XYZ file of N, CA and C in Angstrom:
237
model
N -19.597 10.226 12.851
C -19.010 9.417 11.803
C -18.223 10.324 10.857
N -17.003 9.936 10.545
C -16.206 10.701 9.625
C -16.275 10.067 8.230
N -16.339 10.919 7.215
C -16.306 10.459 5.834
C -15.004 10.917 5.201
N -14.416 10.029 4.412
C -13.171 10.371 3.772
C -13.337 10.988 2.380
N -14.570 11.272 1.990
C -14.785 11.870 0.661
C -15.123 10.843 -0.408
N -14.953 9.555 -0.082
C -15.245 8.545 -1.078
C -16.538 7.789 -0.798
N -17.202 8.081 0.329
C -18.411 7.337 0.687
C -19.491 7.481 -0.369
N -19.698 8.674 -0.892
C -20.701 8.875 -1.932
C -20.323 8.109 -3.182
N -19.059 8.159 -3.587
C -18.623 7.481 -4.806
C -18.893 5.998 -4.704
N -18.726 5.414 -3.518
C -18.890 3.981 -3.371
C -20.371 3.563 -3.572
N -21.303 4.478 -3.444
C -22.702 4.175 -3.652
C -23.125 4.364 -5.101
N -22.280 4.980 -5.918
C -22.586 5.249 -7.281
C -22.209 4.042 -8.182
N -22.875 3.894 -9.325
C -22.473 2.849 -10.242
C -21.099 3.114 -10.835
N -20.440 2.092 -11.268
C -19.119 2.183 -11.862
C -19.254 2.467 -13.341
N -18.533 3.480 -13.880
C -18.502 3.754 -15.303
C -17.385 2.927 -15.892
N -17.728 2.071 -16.880
C -16.753 1.145 -17.446
C -16.399 1.533 -18.856
N -15.111 1.344 -19.183
C -14.577 1.639 -20.512
C -13.718 0.440 -20.933
N -13.705 0.142 -22.213
C -12.772 -0.863 -22.735
C -11.880 -0.191 -23.750
N -10.551 -0.181 -23.484
C -9.584 0.370 -24.384
C -8.938 -0.772 -25.141
N -8.893 -0.652 -26.481
C -8.364 -1.704 -27.321
C -7.024 -1.201 -27.960
N -5.994 -1.997 -27.911
C -4.765 -1.694 -28.601
C -4.682 -2.527 -29.864
N -4.244 -1.902 -30.960
C -4.105 -2.640 -32.205
C -2.973 -2.009 -33.027
N -2.428 -2.828 -33.875
C -1.418 -2.354 -34.828
C -2.094 -1.645 -35.959
N -1.541 -0.493 -36.355
C -2.188 0.324 -37.368
C -1.134 1.027 -38.198
N -1.360 1.145 -39.498
C -0.458 1.893 -40.384
C -0.989 3.328 -40.453
N -0.067 4.288 -40.244
C -0.414 5.704 -40.366
C 0.587 6.378 -41.289
N 0.175 7.488 -41.865
C 1.036 8.241 -42.728
C 1.578 9.445 -41.966
N 2.893 9.545 -41.952
C 3.517 10.705 -41.270
C 3.328 11.961 -42.098
N 3.078 13.047 -41.432
C 2.821 14.345 -42.123
C 4.139 15.069 -42.355
N 4.923 14.547 -43.191
C 6.195 15.171 -43.553
C 6.452 14.853 -44.992
N 7.417 15.500 -45.558
C 7.773 15.273 -46.978
C 9.117 14.615 -47.022
N 9.355 13.542 -47.762
C 8.307 12.826 -48.447
C 7.449 12.077 -47.427
N 6.185 11.891 -47.757
C 5.277 11.163 -46.827
C 5.754 9.725 -46.682
N 5.585 9.232 -45.502
C 6.064 7.891 -45.205
C 5.039 7.179 -44.306
N 4.725 5.925 -44.625
C 3.806 5.157 -43.841
C 4.597 4.345 -42.802
N 4.150 4.375 -41.544
C 4.768 3.612 -40.486
C 3.720 2.804 -39.742
N 4.150 1.760 -39.108
C 3.242 0.929 -38.304
C 3.384 1.319 -36.825
N 2.259 1.572 -36.183
C 2.275 2.035 -34.771
C 1.314 1.216 -33.946
N 1.426 1.316 -32.643
C 0.420 0.733 -31.748
C -0.584 1.848 -31.437
N -1.806 1.633 -31.839
C -2.879 2.646 -31.605
C -3.835 2.136 -30.577
N -4.464 3.094 -29.873
C -5.353 2.788 -28.779
C -6.709 3.472 -29.066
N -7.781 2.774 -28.754
C -9.123 3.384 -28.949
C -10.122 2.748 -28.008
N -11.206 3.489 -27.755
C -12.309 2.912 -27.018
C -13.003 1.923 -27.903
N -13.408 0.809 -27.329
C -14.034 -0.250 -28.117
C -15.166 0.293 -28.937
N -15.186 -0.040 -30.230
C -16.199 0.419 -31.132
C -15.840 1.747 -31.842
N -14.710 2.328 -31.463
C -14.234 3.550 -32.099
C -12.879 3.311 -32.724
N -12.511 4.206 -33.650
C -11.227 4.085 -34.330
C -10.085 4.272 -33.336
N -9.090 3.410 -33.470
C -7.866 3.556 -32.632
C -7.016 4.714 -33.160
N -6.400 5.447 -32.215
C -5.651 6.637 -32.563
C -4.334 6.671 -31.813
N -3.443 7.600 -32.291
C -2.205 7.890 -31.577
C -2.163 9.390 -31.412
N -2.153 9.924 -30.199
C -2.223 9.210 -28.944
C -3.635 8.612 -28.755
N -3.756 7.807 -27.782
C -5.038 7.147 -27.490
C -6.068 8.092 -26.980
N -7.252 7.586 -26.620
C -8.368 8.429 -26.204
C -8.138 9.014 -24.822
N -8.776 10.150 -24.622
C -8.863 10.760 -23.282
C -10.144 10.342 -22.655
N -10.095 9.797 -21.442
C -11.320 9.402 -20.737
C -11.598 10.474 -19.708
N -12.772 11.116 -19.843
C -13.160 12.216 -18.892
C -14.422 11.796 -18.181
N -14.414 11.933 -16.894
C -15.604 11.695 -16.070
C -15.627 12.753 -14.965
N -16.789 13.016 -14.403
C -16.844 13.978 -13.288
C -16.052 13.448 -12.078
N -15.468 14.397 -11.299
C -14.729 14.036 -10.144
C -15.617 13.207 -9.179
N -15.059 12.162 -8.615
C -15.786 11.306 -7.703
C -16.422 10.092 -8.392
N -16.397 10.063 -9.730
C -16.966 8.954 -10.468
C -16.056 7.732 -10.339
N -16.649 6.591 -10.048
C -15.923 5.363 -10.033
C -15.731 4.870 -11.437
N -14.491 4.483 -11.815
C -14.187 4.088 -13.179
C -13.471 2.735 -13.155
N -13.850 1.897 -14.108
C -13.148 0.637 -14.305
C -12.768 0.600 -15.809
N -11.470 0.413 -16.070
C -10.980 0.379 -17.440
C -10.542 -1.056 -17.767
N -11.127 -1.596 -18.794
C -10.705 -2.924 -19.280
C -9.745 -2.680 -20.423
N -8.680 -3.459 -20.503
C -7.658 -3.282 -21.518
C -7.646 -4.503 -22.380
N -7.995 -4.362 -23.674
C -8.032 -5.487 -24.607
C -6.847 -5.370 -25.571
N -5.912 -6.322 -25.471
C -4.729 -6.309 -26.336
C -4.940 -7.259 -27.482
N -5.082 -6.682 -28.705
C -5.251 -7.495 -29.885
C -3.917 -7.698 -30.619
N -2.856 -7.225 -30.024
C -1.522 -7.300 -30.614
C -0.832 -8.552 -30.090
N 0.225 -8.991 -30.805
C 0.952 -10.176 -30.379
C 1.939 -9.901 -29.249
N 2.276 -8.644 -28.989
C 3.203 -8.247 -27.958
C 2.446 -7.729 -26.728
N 2.999 -7.846 -25.525
C 2.351 -7.294 -24.339
C 2.392 -5.779 -24.372
N 1.391 -5.119 -23.748
C 1.312 -3.675 -23.670
C 0.796 -3.258 -22.304
N 0.971 -1.988 -22.023
C 0.443 -1.437 -20.770
C -0.198 -0.078 -21.055
N -0.964 0.436 -20.084
C -1.533 1.777 -20.153
C -0.943 2.612 -19.021
N -0.815 3.897 -19.266
C -0.296 4.811 -18.263
C -1.361 5.853 -17.953
N -1.575 6.129 -16.689
C -2.587 7.117 -16.294
C -1.924 8.321 -15.743
């Protein structure tokens, strides 16, 4: 029997994350300081940031990412 390297991963539980996008006002670090509205991303239950969170898992881990858009416009995520 040949294994393609994913057989073990398929027997492991899936690690799930929920990424939330929201509109957020941030202050630019320049003079004069200026507040701008941005689309920020965060893991559910954590503060949304720009850039969004880094999701790290061990190699071979099965991952499922849920994307919750709380903004009025459509958004996407890039991996």
